[in-house]
Amino acid sequence: MDGAGRLTRSLRSLGPQADLKAAAIGAAVLLREYVGALLARRRRRPARPPQMIDREPPNRYIMLVERYLPRRIGLVATLAILFGSLGFGIVKGGHLEEFTTALSDTRNALANSAGFRITTVGINGRKQLSQDEVLAIGGVNGRSSLLFLDADTVRAKLKANPWIADATILKLYPGRLQIDIVERTAFALWQQNGRLSVIASDGAVLEPYVSRRFLNLPLVVGKGADVRAQDFLALLDRYPQVRSVTKAAIFVGERRWNLRLKDGLDVRLPENDVGNALAALSRLDKDEKLFSRDIVAIDMRLPDRLIVQLSEEAGKARDELFKDKKSKKKAGDSA
């Protein structure tokens, strides 16, 4: 044991073995950590997205629709179908007028509550129609508001009535309504097919004849007499001798006029030169008392003659007179 040299050689020979063992252990540790880290990364890797299902490409028309139509068009179309179905049901069920009236009443109620209620109505120009009738014709009632009252609509409704020739509507906010109307005047009574009506000078039928206040109006009869009456009656007024005894003017065949006098005498006037025929008729009555004679008809249709038809009694008397004259003449001849 004396040899320090031997100890030294022994220690030098063990050094490389120790280093190799330590290196092997370190490598094993590093390998284990690497494998552990690799496994850990695999565990944390996100799941693979699900595989997409292959499908056929859409039709090119569908692609155009999806490309150019606005977004939410489907919602709009659905609402349109729903409201369309609702409107169709209202119209088909006959509730359109009720629905419109309800909407109008609701709107007017809101306007009235805001201070636009019609509180004053002024109506000028009425003679035949009452104030309530004018308002009813125009569609103005207690629920109407001045704000939503359509003046043009009210005027159109008023002019649609035969008695009203024209109308003016003025809205004076917040609550006054002014209505000025021009009424037609009752001109004559017109009879056709057994029906009697009151007409204006332009031939407009004003109302059925139900009131005795129109009793003194002149009477015209026949198809077309309503629109031709104004000119003929104006011509007849030039001959008061004839007009005063005339009960009715009858338009025959839409061509010419006959007169029916108050005593039942019929006067058949020509189609042309009616004025001259009326002048001759007036002159004959003045000179010959023609209307007082026992006749039933006067025919003036031929321009060069006047034909008079006697009554049955006058005809018999005339025949008897001729017989007497004839018998007297025979007696004189035999003597």
mmCIF file of C-alpha atoms in Angstrom:
data_model
loop_
_atom_site.group_PDB
_atom_site.id
_atom_site.type_symbol
_atom_site.label_atom_id
_atom_site.label_comp_id
_atom_site.label_asym_id
_atom_site.label_seq_id
_atom_site.Cartn_x
_atom_site.Cartn_y
_atom_site.Cartn_z
ATOM 1 C CA MET A 1 0.000 0.000 0.000
ATOM 2 C CA ASP A 2 2.923 2.025 -0.276
ATOM 3 C CA GLY A 3 2.481 2.783 -3.711
ATOM 4 C CA ALA A 4 0.710 5.968 -4.257
ATOM 5 C CA GLY A 5 1.227 5.308 -7.913
ATOM 6 C CA ARG A 6 -1.058 2.353 -7.902
ATOM 7 C CA LEU A 7 -3.822 4.352 -6.345
ATOM 8 C CA THR A 8 -3.419 6.938 -8.933
ATOM 9 C CA ARG A 9 -3.629 4.483 -11.806
ATOM 10 C CA SER A 10 -6.767 2.925 -10.331
ATOM 11 C CA LEU A 11 -8.579 6.222 -10.137
ATOM 12 C CA ARG A 12 -7.679 7.206 -13.676
ATOM 13 C CA SER A 13 -8.960 3.928 -15.067
ATOM 14 C CA LEU A 14 -12.498 4.399 -13.443
ATOM 15 C CA GLY A 15 -13.104 7.968 -14.723
ATOM 16 C CA PRO A 16 -14.250 7.161 -18.288
ATOM 17 C CA GLN A 17 -16.684 4.462 -17.198
ATOM 18 C CA ALA A 18 -18.392 6.839 -14.782
ATOM 19 C CA ASP A 19 -18.821 9.460 -17.494
ATOM 20 C CA LEU A 20 -20.330 6.942 -19.916
ATOM 21 C CA LYS A 21 -22.844 5.760 -17.338
ATOM 22 C CA ALA A 22 -23.862 9.301 -16.519
ATOM 23 C CA ALA A 23 -24.323 10.087 -20.211
ATOM 24 C CA ALA A 24 -26.492 7.040 -20.689
ATOM 25 C CA ILE A 25 -28.687 7.981 -17.780
ATOM 26 C CA GLY A 26 -29.069 11.548 -19.111
ATOM 27 C CA ALA A 27 -29.972 10.295 -22.554
ATOM 28 C CA ALA A 28 -32.606 8.006 -21.106
ATOM 29 C CA VAL A 29 -34.112 10.892 -19.147
ATOM 30 C CA LEU A 30 -34.178 13.128 -22.226
ATOM 31 C CA LEU A 31 -35.775 10.393 -24.319
ATOM 32 C CA ARG A 32 -38.447 9.816 -21.735
ATOM 33 C CA GLU A 33 -39.246 13.548 -21.519
ATOM 34 C CA TYR A 34 -39.415 13.804 -25.330
ATOM 35 C CA VAL A 35 -41.774 10.861 -25.580
ATOM 36 C CA GLY A 36 -43.922 12.259 -22.777
ATOM 37 C CA ALA A 37 -44.132 15.661 -24.425
ATOM 38 C CA LEU A 38 -45.033 14.070 -27.765
ATOM 39 C CA LEU A 39 -47.839 12.082 -26.190
ATOM 40 C CA ALA A 40 -49.080 15.150 -24.377
ATOM 41 C CA ARG A 41 -49.248 17.154 -27.654
ATOM 42 C CA ARG A 42 -51.232 14.398 -29.313
ATOM 43 C CA ARG A 43 -53.717 14.400 -26.465
ATOM 44 C CA ARG A 44 -54.221 18.200 -26.786
ATOM 45 C CA ARG A 45 -54.635 18.169 -30.619
ATOM 46 C CA PRO A 46 -58.171 19.493 -31.590
ATOM 47 C CA ALA A 47 -60.690 17.095 -32.924
ATOM 48 C CA ARG A 48 -60.890 16.780 -36.686
ATOM 49 C CA PRO A 49 -63.854 18.688 -38.097
ATOM 50 C CA PRO A 50 -66.706 16.547 -39.255
ATOM 51 C CA GLN A 51 -66.568 15.544 -42.853
ATOM 52 C CA MET A 52 -68.844 17.672 -45.094
ATOM 53 C CA ILE A 53 -71.545 15.900 -47.017
ATOM 54 C CA ASP A 54 -71.148 16.289 -50.699
ATOM 55 C CA ARG A 55 -74.172 17.653 -52.508
ATOM 56 C CA GLU A 56 -75.121 18.575 -56.034
ATOM 57 C CA PRO A 57 -74.578 22.193 -57.061
ATOM 58 C CA PRO A 58 -77.853 24.239 -56.941
ATOM 59 C CA ASN A 59 -79.809 25.197 -60.033
ATOM 60 C CA ARG A 60 -78.463 28.322 -61.714
ATOM 61 C CA TYR A 61 -81.807 30.095 -61.399
ATOM 62 C CA ILE A 62 -81.753 29.459 -57.654
ATOM 63 C CA MET A 63 -78.212 30.805 -57.525
ATOM 64 C CA LEU A 64 -79.345 33.987 -59.315
ATOM 65 C CA VAL A 65 -82.248 34.421 -56.897
ATOM 66 C CA GLU A 66 -79.977 33.919 -53.863
ATOM 67 C CA ARG A 67 -77.450 36.343 -55.302
ATOM 68 C CA TYR A 68 -79.656 39.265 -56.344
ATOM 69 C CA LEU A 69 -82.727 39.181 -54.072
ATOM 70 C CA PRO A 70 -82.476 41.321 -50.924
ATOM 71 C CA ARG A 71 -81.932 39.660 -47.573
ATOM 72 C CA ARG A 72 -85.013 38.712 -45.572
ATOM 73 C CA ILE A 73 -87.091 38.586 -48.746
ATOM 74 C CA GLY A 74 -88.600 35.369 -47.459
ATOM 75 C CA LEU A 75 -89.935 37.125 -44.373
ATOM 76 C CA VAL A 76 -91.381 39.908 -46.475
ATOM 77 C CA ALA A 77 -93.018 37.424 -48.840
ATOM 78 C CA THR A 78 -94.509 35.519 -45.911
ATOM 79 C CA LEU A 79 -95.998 38.684 -44.408
ATOM 80 C CA ALA A 80 -97.338 39.674 -47.815
ATOM 81 C CA ILE A 81 -99.049 36.299 -48.186
ATOM 82 C CA LEU A 82 -100.558 36.565 -44.699
ATOM 83 C CA PHE A 83 -101.912 40.088 -45.243
ATOM 84 C CA GLY A 84 -103.077 39.141 -48.729
ATOM 85 C CA SER A 85 -104.984 36.190 -47.346
ATOM 86 C CA LEU A 86 -106.519 38.444 -44.691
ATOM 87 C CA GLY A 87 -107.605 40.983 -47.312
ATOM 88 C CA PHE A 88 -109.010 38.264 -49.563
ATOM 89 C CA GLY A 89 -111.013 36.896 -46.670
ATOM 90 C CA ILE A 90 -112.419 40.332 -45.867
ATOM 91 C CA VAL A 91 -113.444 40.960 -49.473
ATOM 92 C CA LYS A 92 -114.737 37.446 -50.102
ATOM 93 C CA GLY A 93 -116.746 37.463 -46.901
ATOM 94 C CA GLY A 94 -118.400 40.771 -47.771
ATOM 95 C CA HIS A 95 -116.846 42.646 -44.839
ATOM 96 C CA LEU A 96 -114.859 45.225 -46.811
ATOM 97 C CA GLU A 97 -117.287 48.066 -46.155
ATOM 98 C CA GLU A 98 -117.460 47.233 -42.460
ATOM 99 C CA PHE A 99 -113.668 47.033 -42.232
ATOM 100 C CA THR A 100 -113.217 50.352 -44.060
ATOM 101 C CA THR A 101 -115.842 52.013 -41.885
ATOM 102 C CA ALA A 102 -114.173 50.761 -38.726
ATOM 103 C CA LEU A 103 -110.788 52.118 -39.838
ATOM 104 C CA SER A 104 -112.342 55.459 -40.788
ATOM 105 C CA ASP A 105 -114.198 55.743 -37.485
ATOM 106 C CA THR A 106 -111.036 54.965 -35.542
ATOM 107 C CA ARG A 107 -109.050 57.572 -37.442
ATOM 108 C CA ASN A 108 -111.795 60.192 -37.017
ATOM 109 C CA ALA A 109 -112.104 59.441 -33.313
ATOM 110 C CA LEU A 110 -108.404 60.166 -32.832
ATOM 111 C CA ALA A 111 -108.702 63.426 -34.791
ATOM 112 C CA ASN A 112 -111.804 64.461 -32.852
ATOM 113 C CA SER A 113 -110.030 63.873 -29.560
ATOM 114 C CA ALA A 114 -107.220 66.114 -30.835
ATOM 115 C CA GLY A 115 -109.683 69.007 -31.372
ATOM 116 C CA PHE A 116 -110.774 68.603 -35.020
ATOM 117 C CA ARG A 117 -114.422 67.664 -34.400
ATOM 118 C CA ILE A 118 -116.946 69.353 -36.732
ATOM 119 C CA THR A 119 -118.899 71.617 -34.423
ATOM 120 C CA THR A 120 -120.512 74.038 -36.904
ATOM 121 C CA VAL A 121 -121.998 73.406 -40.375
ATOM 122 C CA GLY A 122 -123.252 76.140 -42.694
ATOM 123 C CA ILE A 123 -125.309 75.271 -45.805
ATOM 124 C CA ASN A 124 -126.340 77.840 -48.416
ATOM 125 C CA GLY A 125 -128.490 77.481 -51.535
ATOM 126 C CA ARG A 126 -130.837 74.708 -50.456
ATOM 127 C CA LYS A 127 -134.553 74.968 -51.240
ATOM 128 C CA GLN A 128 -135.894 71.499 -51.903
ATOM 129 C CA LEU A 129 -133.450 69.589 -49.663
ATOM 130 C CA SER A 130 -133.209 69.867 -45.894
ATOM 131 C CA GLN A 131 -129.933 70.325 -44.013
ATOM 132 C CA ASP A 132 -130.003 66.736 -42.767
ATOM 133 C CA GLU A 133 -130.548 65.483 -46.323
ATOM 134 C CA VAL A 134 -127.582 67.487 -47.626
ATOM 135 C CA LEU A 135 -125.292 66.146 -44.875
ATOM 136 C CA ALA A 136 -126.483 62.579 -45.415
ATOM 137 C CA ILE A 137 -125.923 62.851 -49.168
ATOM 138 C CA GLY A 138 -122.409 64.200 -48.603
ATOM 139 C CA GLY A 139 -121.575 61.474 -46.085
ATOM 140 C CA VAL A 140 -121.011 63.871 -43.177
ATOM 141 C CA ASN A 141 -122.130 62.558 -39.778
ATOM 142 C CA GLY A 142 -121.442 63.014 -36.096
ATOM 143 C CA ARG A 143 -118.326 60.832 -36.263
ATOM 144 C CA SER A 144 -116.687 62.833 -39.072
ATOM 145 C CA SER A 145 -113.636 64.934 -38.286
ATOM 146 C CA LEU A 146 -112.653 68.047 -40.212
ATOM 147 C CA LEU A 147 -109.033 66.873 -40.423
ATOM 148 C CA PHE A 148 -109.775 63.736 -42.444
ATOM 149 C CA LEU A 149 -112.828 65.038 -44.337
ATOM 150 C CA ASP A 150 -112.149 64.817 -48.098
ATOM 151 C CA ALA A 151 -113.776 67.890 -49.647
ATOM 152 C CA ASP A 152 -113.558 66.486 -53.198
ATOM 153 C CA THR A 153 -115.314 63.278 -52.145
ATOM 154 C CA VAL A 154 -118.099 65.195 -50.392
ATOM 155 C CA ARG A 155 -118.552 67.413 -53.462
ATOM 156 C CA ALA A 156 -118.702 64.397 -55.792
ATOM 157 C CA LYS A 157 -121.345 62.735 -53.616
ATOM 158 C CA LEU A 158 -123.431 65.905 -53.558
ATOM 159 C CA LYS A 159 -123.237 66.384 -57.337
ATOM 160 C CA ALA A 160 -124.300 62.765 -57.838
ATOM 161 C CA ASN A 161 -127.682 63.708 -56.372
ATOM 162 C CA PRO A 162 -130.053 64.834 -59.174
ATOM 163 C CA TRP A 163 -131.319 67.821 -57.177
ATOM 164 C CA ILE A 164 -127.812 69.334 -56.847
ATOM 165 C CA ALA A 165 -126.274 70.885 -59.962
ATOM 166 C CA ASP A 166 -123.073 72.068 -58.253
ATOM 167 C CA ALA A 167 -121.491 72.268 -54.812
ATOM 168 C CA THR A 168 -118.596 74.008 -53.063
ATOM 169 C CA ILE A 169 -117.012 72.627 -49.872
ATOM 170 C CA LEU A 170 -114.905 74.807 -47.571
ATOM 171 C CA LYS A 171 -113.074 73.509 -44.472
ATOM 172 C CA LEU A 172 -112.447 76.151 -41.805
ATOM 173 C CA TYR A 173 -110.198 74.739 -39.090
ATOM 174 C CA PRO A 174 -110.483 73.640 -36.419
ATOM 175 C CA GLY A 175 -114.201 72.736 -36.560
ATOM 176 C CA ARG A 176 -116.331 74.628 -39.117
ATOM 177 C CA LEU A 177 -117.642 73.185 -42.412
ATOM 178 C CA GLN A 178 -119.210 75.403 -45.082
ATOM 179 C CA ILE A 179 -121.301 73.863 -47.910
ATOM 180 C CA ASP A 180 -122.700 75.964 -50.782
ATOM 181 C CA ILE A 181 -124.976 74.178 -53.262
ATOM 182 C CA VAL A 182 -126.809 75.100 -56.465
ATOM 183 C CA GLU A 183 -130.095 73.233 -56.723
ATOM 184 C CA ARG A 184 -131.895 72.293 -59.901
ATOM 185 C CA THR A 185 -135.458 73.575 -60.320
ATOM 186 C CA ALA A 186 -138.436 71.303 -60.858
ATOM 187 C CA PHE A 187 -139.469 72.036 -64.453
ATOM 188 C CA ALA A 188 -142.114 69.524 -65.533
ATOM 189 C CA LEU A 189 -143.737 66.170 -64.878
ATOM 190 C CA TRP A 190 -142.679 63.386 -67.231
ATOM 191 C CA GLN A 191 -144.761 60.274 -67.792
ATOM 192 C CA GLN A 192 -143.370 57.128 -69.425
ATOM 193 C CA ASN A 193 -144.577 53.534 -69.164
ATOM 194 C CA GLY A 194 -147.098 54.538 -66.545
ATOM 195 C CA ARG A 195 -144.481 56.103 -64.246
ATOM 196 C CA LEU A 196 -144.608 59.781 -63.344
ATOM 197 C CA SER A 197 -141.420 61.666 -62.432
ATOM 198 C CA VAL A 198 -140.365 65.218 -61.646
ATOM 199 C CA ILE A 199 -137.724 66.437 -64.113
ATOM 200 C CA ALA A 200 -135.436 69.457 -64.388
ATOM 201 C CA SER A 201 -135.183 71.641 -67.476
ATOM 202 C CA ASP A 202 -132.254 69.566 -68.787
ATOM 203 C CA GLY A 203 -134.305 66.364 -68.501
ATOM 204 C CA ALA A 204 -132.657 65.050 -65.315
ATOM 205 C CA VAL A 205 -135.088 62.994 -63.253
ATOM 206 C CA LEU A 206 -135.210 64.625 -59.822
ATOM 207 C CA GLU A 207 -137.527 62.222 -58.006
ATOM 208 C CA PRO A 208 -140.689 60.157 -58.470
ATOM 209 C CA TYR A 209 -143.850 62.204 -58.378
ATOM 210 C CA VAL A 210 -145.161 61.665 -54.866
ATOM 211 C CA SER A 211 -145.805 65.210 -53.645
ATOM 212 C CA ARG A 212 -148.747 67.406 -54.574
ATOM 213 C CA ARG A 213 -146.513 70.489 -54.474
ATOM 214 C CA PHE A 214 -145.546 69.625 -58.089
ATOM 215 C CA LEU A 215 -149.149 69.317 -59.241
ATOM 216 C CA ASN A 216 -149.138 72.553 -61.272
ATOM 217 C CA LEU A 217 -146.093 71.625 -63.349
ATOM 218 C CA PRO A 218 -146.690 71.025 -67.093
ATOM 219 C CA LEU A 219 -147.035 67.393 -68.118
ATOM 220 C CA VAL A 220 -145.045 65.819 -70.958
ATOM 221 C CA VAL A 221 -145.539 62.216 -72.065
ATOM 222 C CA GLY A 222 -143.516 59.705 -74.068
ATOM 223 C CA LYS A 223 -139.998 58.493 -74.701
ATOM 224 C CA GLY A 224 -137.606 61.376 -75.327
ATOM 225 C CA ALA A 225 -140.054 63.970 -74.025
ATOM 226 C CA ASP A 226 -137.864 64.572 -70.975
ATOM 227 C CA VAL A 227 -134.957 66.011 -72.980
ATOM 228 C CA ARG A 228 -137.107 67.762 -75.627
ATOM 229 C CA ALA A 229 -139.620 69.337 -73.257
ATOM 230 C CA GLN A 230 -137.721 72.568 -72.572
ATOM 231 C CA ASP A 231 -137.642 73.733 -76.200
ATOM 232 C CA PHE A 232 -141.211 72.721 -76.973
ATOM 233 C CA LEU A 233 -142.729 74.266 -73.855
ATOM 234 C CA ALA A 234 -140.803 77.475 -74.508
ATOM 235 C CA LEU A 235 -142.372 77.546 -77.985
ATOM 236 C CA LEU A 236 -145.806 76.799 -76.562
ATOM 237 C CA ASP A 237 -145.481 79.713 -74.113
ATOM 238 C CA ARG A 238 -145.510 82.080 -77.100
ATOM 239 C CA TYR A 239 -149.159 81.180 -77.649
ATOM 240 C CA PRO A 240 -150.911 81.624 -74.297
ATOM 241 C CA GLN A 241 -154.296 81.002 -75.933
ATOM 242 C CA VAL A 242 -153.204 77.415 -76.585
ATOM 243 C CA ARG A 243 -151.013 76.953 -73.530
ATOM 244 C CA SER A 244 -153.772 77.867 -71.100
ATOM 245 C CA VAL A 245 -156.024 75.032 -72.301
ATOM 246 C CA THR A 246 -153.282 72.395 -72.722
ATOM 247 C CA LYS A 247 -153.271 69.518 -70.250
ATOM 248 C CA ALA A 248 -150.352 67.494 -71.643
ATOM 249 C CA ALA A 249 -147.818 67.519 -74.456
ATOM 250 C CA ILE A 250 -147.277 64.053 -75.944
ATOM 251 C CA PHE A 251 -144.094 63.220 -77.844
ATOM 252 C CA VAL A 252 -144.976 60.737 -80.590
ATOM 253 C CA GLY A 253 -142.388 58.405 -82.106
ATOM 254 C CA GLU A 254 -139.604 60.692 -80.834
ATOM 255 C CA ARG A 255 -140.389 62.896 -83.869
ATOM 256 C CA ARG A 256 -143.353 65.204 -83.296
ATOM 257 C CA TRP A 257 -145.780 66.493 -80.643
ATOM 258 C CA ASN A 258 -149.485 66.126 -79.954
ATOM 259 C CA LEU A 259 -151.478 68.282 -77.561
ATOM 260 C CA ARG A 260 -154.117 66.932 -75.195
ATOM 261 C CA LEU A 261 -156.387 69.780 -74.133
ATOM 262 C CA LYS A 262 -158.160 69.954 -70.800
ATOM 263 C CA ASP A 263 -161.548 69.111 -72.362
ATOM 264 C CA GLY A 264 -160.083 65.978 -74.025
ATOM 265 C CA LEU A 265 -159.498 67.457 -77.486
ATOM 266 C CA ASP A 266 -156.445 66.031 -79.291
ATOM 267 C CA VAL A 267 -154.381 68.260 -81.572
ATOM 268 C CA ARG A 268 -151.941 66.452 -83.884
ATOM 269 C CA LEU A 269 -149.128 68.854 -84.723
ATOM 270 C CA PRO A 270 -146.794 68.477 -87.739
ATOM 271 C CA GLU A 271 -143.200 67.368 -87.405
ATOM 272 C CA ASN A 272 -141.944 70.603 -88.985
ATOM 273 C CA ASP A 273 -143.123 74.229 -88.764
ATOM 274 C CA VAL A 274 -144.632 73.635 -85.328
ATOM 275 C CA GLY A 275 -144.603 77.358 -84.590
ATOM 276 C CA ASN A 276 -146.759 78.157 -87.629
ATOM 277 C CA ALA A 277 -149.200 75.367 -86.698
ATOM 278 C CA LEU A 278 -149.547 76.727 -83.155
ATOM 279 C CA ALA A 279 -150.063 80.250 -84.511
ATOM 280 C CA ALA A 280 -152.821 79.022 -86.844
ATOM 281 C CA LEU A 281 -154.427 77.048 -84.028
ATOM 282 C CA SER A 282 -154.450 80.094 -81.752
ATOM 283 C CA ARG A 283 -155.936 82.269 -84.501
ATOM 284 C CA LEU A 284 -158.712 79.748 -85.284
ATOM 285 C CA ASP A 285 -159.716 79.558 -81.656
ATOM 286 C CA LYS A 286 -159.747 83.312 -81.351
ATOM 287 C CA ASP A 287 -161.771 83.840 -84.526
ATOM 288 C CA GLU A 288 -163.895 80.706 -84.757
ATOM 289 C CA LYS A 289 -163.995 79.497 -81.131
ATOM 290 C CA LEU A 290 -162.498 76.233 -82.361
ATOM 291 C CA PHE A 291 -161.805 74.766 -78.931
ATOM 292 C CA SER A 292 -165.424 75.304 -77.887
ATOM 293 C CA ARG A 293 -166.886 73.313 -80.721
ATOM 294 C CA ASP A 294 -168.094 69.731 -80.399
ATOM 295 C CA ILE A 295 -164.977 68.084 -81.834
ATOM 296 C CA VAL A 296 -162.582 65.416 -80.547
ATOM 297 C CA ALA A 297 -159.492 65.812 -82.732
ATOM 298 C CA ILE A 298 -157.729 68.321 -84.965
ATOM 299 C CA ASP A 299 -155.166 67.022 -87.421
ATOM 300 C CA MET A 300 -152.641 69.606 -88.631
ATOM 301 C CA ARG A 301 -150.015 67.224 -90.013
ATOM 302 C CA LEU A 302 -150.781 68.078 -93.651
ATOM 303 C CA PRO A 303 -149.350 71.448 -94.654
ATOM 304 C CA ASP A 304 -152.260 72.535 -96.894
ATOM 305 C CA ARG A 305 -155.304 71.523 -94.875
ATOM 306 C CA LEU A 306 -156.780 71.097 -91.415
ATOM 307 C CA ILE A 307 -158.841 67.999 -90.641
ATOM 308 C CA VAL A 308 -161.396 68.131 -87.839
ATOM 309 C CA GLN A 309 -162.952 65.021 -86.309
ATOM 310 C CA LEU A 310 -166.393 65.562 -84.785
ATOM 311 C CA SER A 311 -167.604 63.864 -81.667
ATOM 312 C CA GLU A 312 -170.034 60.981 -81.976
ATOM 313 C CA GLU A 313 -172.996 63.150 -81.036
ATOM 314 C CA ALA A 314 -171.906 65.930 -83.391
ATOM 315 C CA GLY A 315 -171.463 63.384 -86.165
ATOM 316 C CA LYS A 316 -174.974 62.034 -85.676
ATOM 317 C CA ALA A 317 -176.407 65.537 -85.613
ATOM 318 C CA ARG A 318 -174.523 66.351 -88.776
ATOM 319 C CA ASP A 319 -175.839 63.205 -90.499
ATOM 320 C CA GLU A 320 -179.406 64.047 -89.462
ATOM 321 C CA LEU A 321 -178.974 67.548 -90.819
ATOM 322 C CA PHE A 322 -177.796 66.202 -94.159
ATOM 323 C CA LYS A 323 -180.704 63.767 -94.265
ATOM 324 C CA ASP A 324 -183.167 66.576 -93.638
ATOM 325 C CA LYS A 325 -181.589 68.714 -96.317
ATOM 326 C CA LYS A 326 -181.631 65.825 -98.732
ATOM 327 C CA SER A 327 -185.281 64.969 -98.068
ATOM 328 C CA LYS A 328 -186.332 68.598 -98.425
ATOM 329 C CA LYS A 329 -184.478 68.802 -101.707
ATOM 330 C CA LYS A 330 -186.251 65.703 -103.016
ATOM 331 C CA ALA A 331 -189.600 67.060 -101.943
ATOM 332 C CA GLY A 332 -188.894 70.307 -103.758
ATOM 333 C CA ASP A 333 -187.851 68.453 -106.900
ATOM 334 C CA SER A 334 -191.080 66.351 -106.969
ATOM 335 C CA ALA A 335 -193.215 69.468 -106.542
#
